[in-house]
PDB file of C-alpha atoms and ligand atoms in Angstrom:
ATOM      1  CA  MET A   1     -30.233 -72.056 -15.856  1.00 81.00           C
ATOM      2  CA  ARG A   2     -26.923 -71.777 -14.036  1.00 95.00           C
ATOM      3  CA  LYS A   3     -23.914 -70.337 -15.827  1.00 95.00           C
ATOM      4  CA  GLN A   4     -21.306 -72.908 -16.847  1.00 98.00           C
ATOM      5  CA  ILE A   5     -17.875 -71.525 -16.156  1.00 98.00           C
ATOM      6  CA  ALA A   6     -14.331 -72.559 -17.002  1.00 98.00           C
ATOM      7  CA  ALA A   7     -12.132 -70.333 -14.845  1.00 98.00           C
ATOM      8  CA  GLY A   8      -8.361 -70.342 -14.945  1.00 98.00           C
ATOM      9  CA  ASN A   9      -6.113 -69.226 -12.136  1.00 98.00           C
ATOM     10  CA  TRP A  10      -2.674 -68.377 -13.474  1.00 98.00           C
ATOM     11  CA  LYS A  11      -1.395 -67.473 -10.000  1.00 98.00           C
ATOM     12  CA  MET A  12       2.151 -66.005 -10.174  1.00 98.00           C
ATOM     13  CA  ASN A  13       3.015 -67.666 -13.480  1.00 98.00           C
ATOM     14  CA  LEU A  14       3.739 -66.624 -17.084  1.00 98.00           C
ATOM     15  CA  THR A  15       5.513 -63.558 -18.428  1.00 98.00           C
ATOM     16  CA  PHE A  16       3.471 -60.943 -20.291  1.00 98.00           C
ATOM     17  CA  GLU A  17       4.492 -62.433 -23.656  1.00 98.00           C
ATOM     18  CA  GLU A  18       3.660 -65.968 -22.548  1.00 98.00           C
ATOM     19  CA  GLY A  19       0.321 -64.774 -21.213  1.00 98.00           C
ATOM     20  CA  LYS A  20      -0.456 -62.961 -24.459  1.00 97.00           C
ATOM     21  CA  SER A  21       0.249 -66.119 -26.488  1.00 98.00           C
ATOM     22  CA  LEU A  22      -1.976 -68.194 -24.222  1.00 98.00           C
ATOM     23  CA  LEU A  23      -4.768 -65.636 -24.418  1.00 97.00           C
ATOM     24  CA  ALA A  24      -4.451 -65.466 -28.215  1.00 96.00           C
ATOM     25  CA  ALA A  25      -4.714 -69.265 -28.432  1.00 97.00           C
ATOM     26  CA  LEU A  26      -7.872 -69.240 -26.322  1.00 96.00           C
ATOM     27  CA  LYS A  27      -9.391 -66.348 -28.250  1.00 94.00           C
ATOM     28  CA  SER A  28      -8.891 -68.015 -31.596  1.00 93.00           C
ATOM     29  CA  ALA A  29     -10.177 -71.365 -30.349  1.00 93.00           C
ATOM     30  CA  ASN A  30     -13.675 -72.444 -31.177  1.00 90.00           C
ATOM     31  CA  ARG A  31     -15.236 -72.112 -27.689  1.00 93.00           C
ATOM     32  CA  PRO A  32     -18.779 -73.287 -26.859  1.00 93.00           C
ATOM     33  CA  SER A  33     -21.029 -70.231 -26.620  1.00 91.00           C
ATOM     34  CA  ASP A  34     -22.741 -71.398 -23.415  1.00 94.00           C
ATOM     35  CA  VAL A  35     -19.510 -71.692 -21.411  1.00 97.00           C
ATOM     36  CA  LYS A  36     -18.071 -68.565 -19.843  1.00 97.00           C
ATOM     37  CA  THR A  37     -14.287 -68.498 -19.648  1.00 97.00           C
ATOM     38  CA  ILE A  38     -12.736 -66.338 -16.945  1.00 98.00           C
ATOM     39  CA  LEU A  39      -8.972 -65.972 -16.577  1.00 98.00           C
ATOM     40  CA  GLY A  40      -7.450 -65.008 -13.246  1.00 98.00           C
ATOM     41  CA  VAL A  41      -4.374 -63.286 -14.623  1.00 98.00           C
ATOM     42  CA  PRO A  42      -1.580 -61.417 -12.805  1.00 98.00           C
ATOM     43  CA  GLY A  43      -2.450 -57.825 -11.849  1.00 98.00           C
ATOM     44  CA  PRO A  44      -0.068 -56.093 -14.294  1.00 98.00           C
ATOM     45  CA  TYR A  45      -1.793 -57.804 -17.249  1.00 98.00           C
ATOM     46  CA  LEU A  46      -5.392 -57.135 -16.260  1.00 98.00           C
ATOM     47  CA  LYS A  47      -6.130 -54.049 -18.327  1.00 97.00           C
ATOM     48  CA  THR A  48      -4.435 -55.153 -21.543  1.00 97.00           C
ATOM     49  CA  PHE A  49      -6.033 -58.575 -21.379  1.00 97.00           C
ATOM     50  CA  GLN A  50      -9.494 -57.343 -20.385  1.00 95.00           C
ATOM     51  CA  ASP A  51      -9.430 -54.854 -23.266  1.00 95.00           C
ATOM     52  CA  SER A  52      -8.670 -57.611 -25.737  1.00 94.00           C
ATOM     53  CA  CYS A  53     -11.422 -59.962 -24.500  1.00 92.00           C
ATOM     54  CA  ASP A  54     -15.013 -59.840 -25.721  1.00 79.00           C
ATOM     55  CA  ASP A  55     -16.106 -59.654 -22.065  1.00 67.00           C
ATOM     56  CA  ASP A  56     -19.113 -61.828 -22.663  1.00 82.00           C
ATOM     57  CA  SER A  57     -17.766 -65.303 -23.283  1.00 92.00           C
ATOM     58  CA  LEU A  58     -14.183 -64.514 -22.279  1.00 95.00           C
ATOM     59  CA  CYS A  59     -12.994 -62.098 -19.610  1.00 96.00           C
ATOM     60  CA  VAL A  60     -10.401 -61.734 -16.886  1.00 97.00           C
ATOM     61  CA  ALA A  61     -10.548 -61.753 -13.097  1.00 98.00           C
ATOM     62  CA  ALA A  62      -8.277 -60.127 -10.560  1.00 98.00           C
ATOM     63  CA  GLN A  63      -6.650 -62.698  -8.278  1.00 98.00           C
ATOM     64  CA  ASN A  64      -7.123 -60.542  -5.201  1.00 98.00           C
ATOM     65  CA  ILE A  65      -8.143 -57.109  -3.924  1.00 98.00           C
ATOM     66  CA  HIS A  66      -7.394 -55.327  -0.672  1.00 98.00           C
ATOM     67  CA  HIS A  67     -10.177 -55.045   1.885  1.00 98.00           C
ATOM     68  CA  GLU A  68      -9.745 -51.280   2.316  1.00 98.00           C
ATOM     69  CA  LEU A  69     -10.792 -48.818  -0.351  1.00 97.00           C
ATOM     70  CA  LYS A  70      -7.523 -46.878  -0.461  1.00 98.00           C
ATOM     71  CA  GLY A  71      -4.636 -45.690   1.622  1.00 98.00           C
ATOM     72  CA  ALA A  72      -1.130 -46.461   2.785  1.00 98.00           C
ATOM     73  CA  TYR A  73      -0.951 -50.120   1.770  1.00 98.00           C
ATOM     74  CA  THR A  74       2.189 -50.378  -0.325  1.00 98.00           C
ATOM     75  CA  GLY A  75       2.030 -53.025  -2.997  1.00 97.00           C
ATOM     76  CA  GLU A  76      -1.697 -53.654  -2.711  1.00 98.00           C
ATOM     77  CA  THR A  77      -4.446 -53.232  -5.317  1.00 98.00           C
ATOM     78  CA  SER A  78      -7.791 -51.687  -4.447  1.00 98.00           C
ATOM     79  CA  VAL A  79     -11.203 -52.663  -5.690  1.00 98.00           C
ATOM     80  CA  SER A  80     -11.694 -49.289  -7.393  1.00 97.00           C
ATOM     81  CA  MET A  81      -8.429 -49.711  -9.300  1.00 98.00           C
ATOM     82  CA  VAL A  82      -9.642 -53.058 -10.612  1.00 98.00           C
ATOM     83  CA  LYS A  83     -13.091 -51.701 -11.337  1.00 97.00           C
ATOM     84  CA  SER A  84     -11.705 -48.624 -13.128  1.00 97.00           C
ATOM     85  CA  ILE A  85     -10.082 -50.788 -15.812  1.00 97.00           C
ATOM     86  CA  GLY A  86     -13.291 -52.624 -16.635  1.00 96.00           C
ATOM     87  CA  VAL A  87     -12.653 -55.911 -14.816  1.00 97.00           C
ATOM     88  CA  ARG A  88     -15.796 -57.542 -13.406  1.00 97.00           C
ATOM     89  CA  TYR A  89     -14.587 -60.565 -11.441  1.00 98.00           C
ATOM     90  CA  VAL A  90     -12.228 -61.093  -8.531  1.00 98.00           C
ATOM     91  CA  ILE A  91     -11.035 -64.304  -6.894  1.00 98.00           C
ATOM     92  CA  ILE A  92     -11.510 -64.031  -3.144  1.00 98.00           C
ATOM     93  CA  GLY A  93     -10.440 -66.504  -0.479  1.00 98.00           C
ATOM     94  CA  HIS A  94      -8.142 -68.778  -2.445  1.00 98.00           C
ATOM     95  CA  SER A  95      -6.596 -71.303  -0.072  1.00 98.00           C
ATOM     96  CA  GLU A  96      -3.100 -70.032  -0.877  1.00 97.00           C
ATOM     97  CA  ARG A  97      -4.068 -66.592   0.402  1.00 98.00           C
ATOM     98  CA  ARG A  98      -5.865 -68.095   3.383  1.00 98.00           C
ATOM     99  CA  GLU A  99      -2.669 -69.967   4.218  1.00 97.00           C
ATOM    100  CA  TYR A 100       0.183 -67.605   3.286  1.00 97.00           C
ATOM    101  CA  GLN A 101      -1.526 -64.270   3.959  1.00 97.00           C
ATOM    102  CA  LYS A 102      -3.538 -65.659   6.882  1.00 98.00           C
ATOM    103  CA  GLU A 103      -6.803 -64.418   5.378  1.00 98.00           C
ATOM    104  CA  SER A 104      -9.598 -65.323   7.790  1.00 98.00           C
ATOM    105  CA  ASN A 105     -13.299 -65.818   7.122  1.00 98.00           C
ATOM    106  CA  ALA A 106     -13.898 -62.437   8.786  1.00 98.00           C
ATOM    107  CA  LEU A 107     -11.388 -60.640   6.558  1.00 98.00           C
ATOM    108  CA  LEU A 108     -12.790 -62.352   3.463  1.00 98.00           C
ATOM    109  CA  LYS A 109     -16.235 -61.116   4.428  1.00 98.00           C
ATOM    110  CA  THR A 110     -14.952 -57.533   4.172  1.00 98.00           C
ATOM    111  CA  LYS A 111     -13.381 -58.278   0.768  1.00 98.00           C
ATOM    112  CA  VAL A 112     -16.639 -59.768  -0.509  1.00 98.00           C
ATOM    113  CA  ASP A 113     -18.506 -56.687   0.708  1.00 98.00           C
ATOM    114  CA  ILE A 114     -16.167 -54.162  -0.875  1.00 98.00           C
ATOM    115  CA  ALA A 115     -16.163 -56.107  -4.155  1.00 98.00           C
ATOM    116  CA  LEU A 116     -19.959 -56.175  -4.319  1.00 98.00           C
ATOM    117  CA  GLU A 117     -20.212 -52.494  -3.347  1.00 98.00           C
ATOM    118  CA  HIS A 118     -18.137 -51.788  -6.465  1.00 98.00           C
ATOM    119  CA  ASP A 119     -20.006 -54.125  -8.760  1.00 97.00           C
ATOM    120  CA  LEU A 120     -17.324 -56.788  -8.948  1.00 98.00           C
ATOM    121  CA  SER A 121     -18.464 -60.395  -8.765  1.00 98.00           C
ATOM    122  CA  PRO A 122     -16.441 -62.455  -6.319  1.00 98.00           C
ATOM    123  CA  ILE A 123     -15.351 -65.961  -7.226  1.00 98.00           C
ATOM    124  CA  PHE A 124     -15.367 -67.097  -3.628  1.00 98.00           C
ATOM    125  CA  CYS A 125     -13.102 -70.049  -2.825  1.00 98.00           C
ATOM    126  CA  CYS A 126     -13.670 -72.483  -0.004  1.00 98.00           C
ATOM    127  CA  GLY A 127     -12.364 -75.915   0.848  1.00 98.00           C
ATOM    128  CA  GLU A 128     -10.988 -78.159   3.555  1.00 98.00           C
ATOM    129  CA  SER A 129      -7.529 -79.494   4.403  1.00 96.00           C
ATOM    130  CA  LEU A 130      -6.663 -83.180   4.254  1.00 95.00           C
ATOM    131  CA  GLU A 131      -6.778 -83.364   8.032  1.00 95.00           C
ATOM    132  CA  ILE A 132     -10.354 -82.104   8.080  1.00 96.00           C
ATOM    133  CA  ARG A 133     -11.355 -84.449   5.245  1.00 96.00           C
ATOM    134  CA  LYS A 134      -9.858 -87.386   7.173  1.00 94.00           C
ATOM    135  CA  SER A 135     -11.806 -86.390  10.286  1.00 96.00           C
ATOM    136  CA  GLY A 136     -15.039 -86.476   8.266  1.00 96.00           C
ATOM    137  CA  SER A 137     -16.006 -82.916   9.218  1.00 98.00           C
ATOM    138  CA  GLN A 138     -15.490 -81.387   5.759  1.00 98.00           C
ATOM    139  CA  ASN A 139     -19.130 -80.469   5.120  1.00 97.00           C
ATOM    140  CA  ALA A 140     -19.444 -78.600   8.411  1.00 98.00           C
ATOM    141  CA  PHE A 141     -16.084 -76.884   7.886  1.00 98.00           C
ATOM    142  CA  VAL A 142     -16.799 -75.642   4.368  1.00 98.00           C
ATOM    143  CA  SER A 143     -20.372 -74.671   5.224  1.00 98.00           C
ATOM    144  CA  ASN A 144     -18.975 -72.587   8.054  1.00 98.00           C
ATOM    145  CA  GLN A 145     -16.613 -70.814   5.639  1.00 98.00           C
ATOM    146  CA  LEU A 146     -19.666 -69.775   3.624  1.00 98.00           C
ATOM    147  CA  LYS A 147     -21.634 -68.848   6.709  1.00 98.00           C
ATOM    148  CA  GLU A 148     -18.933 -66.631   8.197  1.00 98.00           C
ATOM    149  CA  SER A 149     -17.993 -64.828   4.982  1.00 98.00           C
ATOM    150  CA  LEU A 150     -21.199 -64.774   2.943  1.00 98.00           C
ATOM    151  CA  PHE A 151     -24.371 -65.343   4.900  1.00 98.00           C
ATOM    152  CA  HIS A 152     -24.774 -61.702   5.956  1.00 98.00           C
ATOM    153  CA  LEU A 153     -25.442 -60.873   2.279  1.00 98.00           C
ATOM    154  CA  SER A 154     -28.855 -60.234   0.806  1.00 98.00           C
ATOM    155  CA  ALA A 155     -30.138 -62.888  -1.582  1.00 98.00           C
ATOM    156  CA  GLU A 156     -29.626 -60.431  -4.435  1.00 98.00           C
ATOM    157  CA  ASP A 157     -25.965 -59.925  -3.559  1.00 98.00           C
ATOM    158  CA  LEU A 158     -25.305 -63.596  -2.874  1.00 98.00           C
ATOM    159  CA  SER A 159     -26.624 -64.363  -6.349  1.00 98.00           C
ATOM    160  CA  LYS A 160     -23.842 -62.241  -7.861  1.00 98.00           C
ATOM    161  CA  LEU A 161     -21.210 -64.644  -6.533  1.00 98.00           C
ATOM    162  CA  VAL A 162     -19.602 -67.665  -8.062  1.00 98.00           C
ATOM    163  CA  ILE A 163     -18.488 -70.233  -5.485  1.00 98.00           C
ATOM    164  CA  ALA A 164     -15.447 -72.435  -6.042  1.00 98.00           C
ATOM    165  CA  TYR A 165     -15.119 -75.530  -3.888  1.00 98.00           C
ATOM    166  CA  GLU A 166     -11.428 -76.369  -3.799  1.00 98.00           C
ATOM    167  CA  PRO A 167     -10.314 -79.090  -1.398  1.00 98.00           C
ATOM    168  CA  ILE A 168      -6.814 -78.015  -0.363  1.00 97.00           C
ATOM    169  CA  TRP A 169      -5.520 -81.576  -0.596  1.00 95.00           C
ATOM    170  CA  ALA A 170      -6.357 -81.588  -4.308  1.00 94.00           C
ATOM    171  CA  ILE A 171      -4.839 -78.233  -5.293  1.00 93.00           C
ATOM    172  CA  GLY A 172      -1.648 -78.598  -7.297  1.00 86.00           C
ATOM    173  CA  THR A 173      -1.136 -82.110  -5.948  1.00 88.00           C
ATOM    174  CA  GLY A 174      -2.333 -84.131  -8.919  1.00 84.00           C
ATOM    175  CA  GLU A 175      -4.837 -85.713  -6.574  1.00 85.00           C
ATOM    176  CA  THR A 176      -8.439 -84.938  -7.479  1.00 89.00           C
ATOM    177  CA  ALA A 177     -11.606 -85.301  -5.500  1.00 92.00           C
ATOM    178  CA  SER A 178     -13.571 -88.095  -7.118  1.00 95.00           C
ATOM    179  CA  PRO A 179     -16.594 -86.928  -9.107  1.00 96.00           C
ATOM    180  CA  GLY A 180     -18.715 -88.405  -6.312  1.00 97.00           C
ATOM    181  CA  GLN A 181     -16.851 -86.477  -3.604  1.00 97.00           C
ATOM    182  CA  ALA A 182     -17.180 -83.257  -5.592  1.00 97.00           C
ATOM    183  CA  GLN A 183     -20.890 -83.803  -6.184  1.00 98.00           C
ATOM    184  CA  GLU A 184     -21.488 -84.639  -2.539  1.00 98.00           C
ATOM    185  CA  MET A 185     -19.887 -81.407  -1.335  1.00 98.00           C
ATOM    186  CA  HIS A 186     -21.474 -79.248  -4.025  1.00 98.00           C
ATOM    187  CA  HIS A 187     -24.877 -80.683  -3.198  1.00 98.00           C
ATOM    188  CA  ALA A 188     -24.290 -80.119   0.523  1.00 98.00           C
ATOM    189  CA  LEU A 189     -23.286 -76.493  -0.095  1.00 98.00           C
ATOM    190  CA  ARG A 190     -26.258 -75.857  -2.343  1.00 98.00           C
ATOM    191  CA  SER A 191     -28.602 -77.340   0.262  1.00 98.00           C
ATOM    192  CA  PHE A 192     -26.949 -75.274   2.973  1.00 98.00           C
ATOM    193  CA  ILE A 193     -27.450 -72.098   0.918  1.00 98.00           C
ATOM    194  CA  GLY A 194     -31.031 -73.202   0.234  1.00 98.00           C
ATOM    195  CA  GLU A 195     -31.795 -73.541   3.953  1.00 97.00           C
ATOM    196  CA  THR A 196     -31.004 -69.862   4.483  1.00 96.00           C
ATOM    197  CA  TYR A 197     -31.849 -68.262   1.167  1.00 98.00           C
ATOM    198  CA  GLY A 198     -34.380 -70.638  -0.367  1.00 98.00           C
ATOM    199  CA  GLN A 199     -33.909 -73.235  -3.079  1.00 96.00           C
ATOM    200  CA  GLU A 200     -34.435 -70.835  -5.964  1.00 97.00           C
ATOM    201  CA  VAL A 201     -31.473 -68.708  -4.915  1.00 98.00           C
ATOM    202  CA  ALA A 202     -29.354 -71.814  -4.242  1.00 98.00           C
ATOM    203  CA  ASP A 203     -30.233 -73.287  -7.625  1.00 98.00           C
ATOM    204  CA  GLY A 204     -29.096 -70.135  -9.405  1.00 98.00           C
ATOM    205  CA  ILE A 205     -25.551 -70.023  -8.015  1.00 98.00           C
ATOM    206  CA  SER A 206     -22.753 -71.565 -10.054  1.00 98.00           C
ATOM    207  CA  ILE A 207     -20.506 -73.751  -7.912  1.00 98.00           C
ATOM    208  CA  LEU A 208     -17.180 -74.624  -9.516  1.00 98.00           C
ATOM    209  CA  TYR A 209     -14.868 -77.450  -8.535  1.00 98.00           C
ATOM    210  CA  GLY A 210     -11.124 -76.781  -8.238  1.00 97.00           C
ATOM    211  CA  GLY A 211      -8.293 -79.172  -7.509  1.00 96.00           C
ATOM    212  CA  SER A 212      -6.139 -80.788 -10.209  1.00 94.00           C
ATOM    213  CA  VAL A 213      -8.777 -80.503 -12.930  1.00 97.00           C
ATOM    214  CA  LYS A 214      -7.249 -81.666 -16.212  1.00 96.00           C
ATOM    215  CA  PRO A 215      -8.493 -82.793 -19.634  1.00 97.00           C
ATOM    216  CA  ALA A 216      -8.600 -86.415 -18.469  1.00 97.00           C
ATOM    217  CA  ASN A 217     -10.991 -85.798 -15.565  1.00 97.00           C
ATOM    218  CA  ALA A 218     -12.883 -82.599 -16.434  1.00 98.00           C
ATOM    219  CA  LYS A 219     -15.751 -84.239 -18.308  1.00 98.00           C
ATOM    220  CA  GLU A 220     -16.697 -86.605 -15.520  1.00 98.00           C
ATOM    221  CA  ILE A 221     -16.436 -83.937 -12.830  1.00 98.00           C
ATOM    222  CA  PHE A 222     -18.400 -81.345 -14.834  1.00 98.00           C
ATOM    223  CA  SER A 223     -21.131 -83.878 -15.574  1.00 98.00           C
ATOM    224  CA  GLN A 224     -22.119 -84.024 -11.901  1.00 98.00           C
ATOM    225  CA  ALA A 225     -25.494 -82.415 -11.242  1.00 98.00           C
ATOM    226  CA  ASP A 226     -24.264 -79.712  -8.872  1.00 98.00           C
ATOM    227  CA  VAL A 227     -20.912 -78.999 -10.532  1.00 98.00           C
ATOM    228  CA  ASP A 228     -21.141 -76.002 -12.844  1.00 98.00           C
ATOM    229  CA  GLY A 229     -17.564 -75.890 -14.044  1.00 98.00           C
ATOM    230  CA  GLY A 230     -14.062 -75.602 -12.727  1.00 98.00           C
ATOM    231  CA  LEU A 231     -11.458 -73.288 -11.281  1.00 98.00           C
ATOM    232  CA  VAL A 232      -8.283 -74.575 -12.831  1.00 98.00           C
ATOM    233  CA  GLY A 233      -4.703 -73.815 -11.828  1.00 97.00           C
ATOM    234  CA  GLY A 234      -1.910 -75.793 -13.504  1.00 97.00           C
ATOM    235  CA  ALA A 235      -3.882 -76.969 -16.533  1.00 98.00           C
ATOM    236  CA  SER A 236      -5.022 -73.411 -17.313  1.00 98.00           C
ATOM    237  CA  LEU A 237      -1.413 -72.518 -18.158  1.00 98.00           C
ATOM    238  CA  LYS A 238      -1.364 -74.816 -21.168  1.00 98.00           C
ATOM    239  CA  ALA A 239      -3.515 -73.709 -24.101  1.00 98.00           C
ATOM    240  CA  GLU A 240      -4.274 -77.208 -25.362  1.00 97.00           C
ATOM    241  CA  ASP A 241      -5.223 -78.520 -21.924  1.00 98.00           C
ATOM    242  CA  PHE A 242      -7.394 -75.562 -21.046  1.00 98.00           C
ATOM    243  CA  LYS A 243      -9.133 -75.625 -24.423  1.00 97.00           C
ATOM    244  CA  GLN A 244     -10.019 -79.270 -23.831  1.00 97.00           C
ATOM    245  CA  ILE A 245     -11.324 -78.399 -20.374  1.00 98.00           C
ATOM    246  CA  ILE A 246     -13.505 -75.643 -21.859  1.00 98.00           C
ATOM    247  CA  HIS A 247     -14.956 -78.307 -24.151  1.00 97.00           C
ATOM    248  CA  SER A 248     -15.645 -80.735 -21.301  1.00 97.00           C
ATOM    249  CA  PHE A 249     -19.152 -79.568 -20.420  1.00 97.00           C
TER     250      PHE A 249
HETATM  251  C1  LIG B 301      -6.220 -73.560  -7.938  1.00 51.47           C
HETATM  252  O1  LIG B 301      -5.170 -73.036  -7.672  1.00 51.47           O
HETATM  253  O2  LIG B 301      -7.262 -72.927  -7.778  1.00 51.47           O
HETATM  254  C2  LIG B 301      -6.194 -74.932  -8.448  1.00 51.47           C
HETATM  255  C3  LIG B 301      -7.305 -75.604  -8.433  1.00 51.47           C
HETATM  256  O3  LIG B 301      -4.997 -75.415  -8.884  1.00 51.47           O
HETATM  257  P1  LIG B 301      -4.727 -76.821  -9.645  1.00 51.47           P
HETATM  258  O4  LIG B 301      -5.750 -76.925 -10.736  1.00 51.47           O
HETATM  259  O5  LIG B 301      -3.338 -76.722 -10.173  1.00 51.47           O
HETATM  260  O6  LIG B 301      -4.894 -77.896  -8.630  1.00 51.47           O
END
């Protein structure tokens, strides 16, 4: 059975104290045991927060790593730094990094590789712009993102990934893909993975939906056959909202 995951992406939000309060609220909440909660917290909080999580049902993820192992890259964080503090997940390829840091499919491939070499599981983000959605070529575009960054991997390595489909036009906009649109893309991606790696591998990979997930829409989106949870930005910053989302499976 695929893992059900409620992942939060705090981005560059919340002070340490605010983050601690939010984490405490989530820790003390009665969370379903079959849903894994992963919090993409700011780098400076990773160790403290990871140490205070049980790691099994609740853990943290780095929001990024550098593609080189070490060296003269002022301000960057390496995979071994993240690994050395016990963190096991890293968000790779978020659309904000693709846009603002110009991260290409080829660069993301190197980040995926270095993460896997160090036993970190990537939460690999993909998704199309509004322009591409309007042109009707979204399935080909997103499939190509997977192909160029992931399809060199062995089946064993690919199975360590979580994929997050996040249509750019739905991120932080309040506009959500309809449950049908989410299901259609998730099914297309799973089939695409299945064509290369076989259906068993494809069926084992959790594919999350991201893009204005909130308590009011989470249940319907998560109930789609190929949607295994969500990557949540804005609503993951509010304890009550995120708790409701965790209970939406
Ligand atoms: C995100 O940043 O990954 C995201 C999905 O944000 P939001 O939920 O705010 O749209």
